[in-house]
Amino acid sequence: QVQLVESGGGLVQPGGSLRLSCAASGRIFRINAMGWYRQASGKQRESVAIITSGGSTNYADSVKGRFTISRDNAKNTVYLQMNSLKPEDTAVYYCNALVYSSLSDHVGDRRGDYWGQGTQVTVSS
């Protein structure tokens, strides 16, 4: 089993910054892609940013130029630096990781899909 623990959410004024962290632990051989998703009240969960094991990134159009995703493979941790925050960024942010739990899983391309518990980000004056 794999656990994802997020931290760094909170209340910030428009134009401010926050940094989210998500640490993975448990039965991990290798982590493939990691990402951040968000769900605003009354809306569907949406992808915010994704980073592959090789460091390639993909962002939602709404956050390009403002958010930066990064990862520390040695620590099994992914980060989301959020700058120039807007009220419409208010949501619960979830961390996601695609994990190979063993060498045989890696060889067989059997990835587990894991989610964190979510952290609230509120942008308001």
C-alpha positions in Angstrom: 0.0 0.0 0.0 1.1 3.6 -0.7 0.2 6.7 1.3 0.3 10.3 0.0 0.4 13.1 2.5 -0.2 16.7 1.4 0.7 19.9 3.2 1.0 23.6 2.6 -2.6 24.7 1.9 -4.2 27.6 3.6 -5.8 31.1 3.2 -4.0 33.6 1.1 -4.9 37.0 -0.4 -5.2 37.5 -4.2 -1.8 37.9 -5.8 -0.2 35.9 -3.0 1.8 32.6 -3.1 1.6 29.1 -1.6 3.7 26.0 -1.9 2.1 22.6 -1.7 4.0 19.4 -0.9 3.0 15.8 -1.2 5.2 13.0 0.1 4.6 9.4 -0.9 5.5 6.5 1.4 4.9 2.8 1.6 5.5 0.0 -0.8 7.3 1.9 -3.6 9.7 0.6 -6.2 9.4 3.5 -8.6 7.0 6.4 -9.1 5.9 7.1 -12.6 3.9 10.3 -13.1 2.9 12.6 -10.2 0.4 15.4 -10.3 -1.9 17.9 -8.7 -5.6 18.1 -9.2 -8.2 20.4 -7.7 -11.9 20.4 -7.1 -13.8 23.6 -6.4 -17.1 23.5 -4.6 -19.9 22.3 -7.0 -17.4 21.5 -9.8 -15.7 18.4 -11.1 -12.1 17.5 -10.2 -9.7 18.9 -12.8 -6.0 18.4 -13.6 -3.8 21.3 -12.6 -0.2 20.0 -13.3 1.5 16.7 -14.0 5.2 15.8 -14.0 6.7 12.6 -15.3 9.5 10.6 -13.8 11.8 12.2 -16.4 10.7 15.7 -15.5 8.4 16.6 -18.4 5.5 18.8 -17.2 2.0 19.6 -18.4 -0.2 22.4 -17.0 -3.8 23.4 -17.3 -4.2 26.6 -19.4 -5.6 28.4 -16.4 -2.4 28.1 -14.4 0.3 28.3 -17.0 2.9 30.9 -16.1 1.7 31.1 -12.5 2.1 27.5 -11.1 5.2 25.4 -11.2 5.3 21.7 -10.5 8.5 19.9 -9.4 9.6 16.7 -7.8 12.4 15.2 -5.7 12.7 11.6 -6.7 15.0 10.8 -3.8 12.3 11.9 -1.4 9.3 10.6 -3.4 7.9 14.1 -3.1 6.1 16.4 -5.5 5.7 20.2 -5.1 3.4 22.8 -6.5 4.5 26.4 -6.3 1.5 28.7 -6.8 2.1 32.3 -7.5 -0.2 35.2 -8.5 -3.1 33.3 -6.9 -6.6 34.3 -7.9 -10.0 33.7 -6.2 -10.8 31.2 -8.9 -7.9 29.0 -7.7 -9.9 28.3 -4.5 -10.4 24.6 -4.3 -9.3 21.4 -2.5 -6.0 20.3 -4.0 -5.3 16.6 -4.4 -2.0 14.9 -5.0 -1.9 11.9 -7.3 0.9 9.3 -8.0 1.2 6.4 -10.4 3.3 3.8 -8.5 5.1 0.6 -9.3 5.3 -1.3 -6.0 7.8 -3.9 -7.1 10.3 -4.8 -9.9 7.8 -7.3 -11.3 5.1 -4.6 -11.4 7.4 -2.3 -13.3 8.3 -5.0 -15.8 4.7 -5.9 -16.2 3.6 -2.2 -16.3 1.2 -2.6 -13.4 0.8 0.8 -11.8 -1.2 1.6 -8.7 -3.2 4.9 -8.8 -3.0 6.7 -5.4 -4.5 9.9 -4.1 -3.9 12.1 -1.1 -6.5 13.3 1.3 -6.6 16.8 -0.1 -5.6 20.2 1.2 -7.8 23.3 1.1 -6.5 26.4 -0.7 -8.6 29.5 -0.3 -7.8 32.8 -2.1 -9.7 35.7 -0.6 -9.2 39.2 0.6 
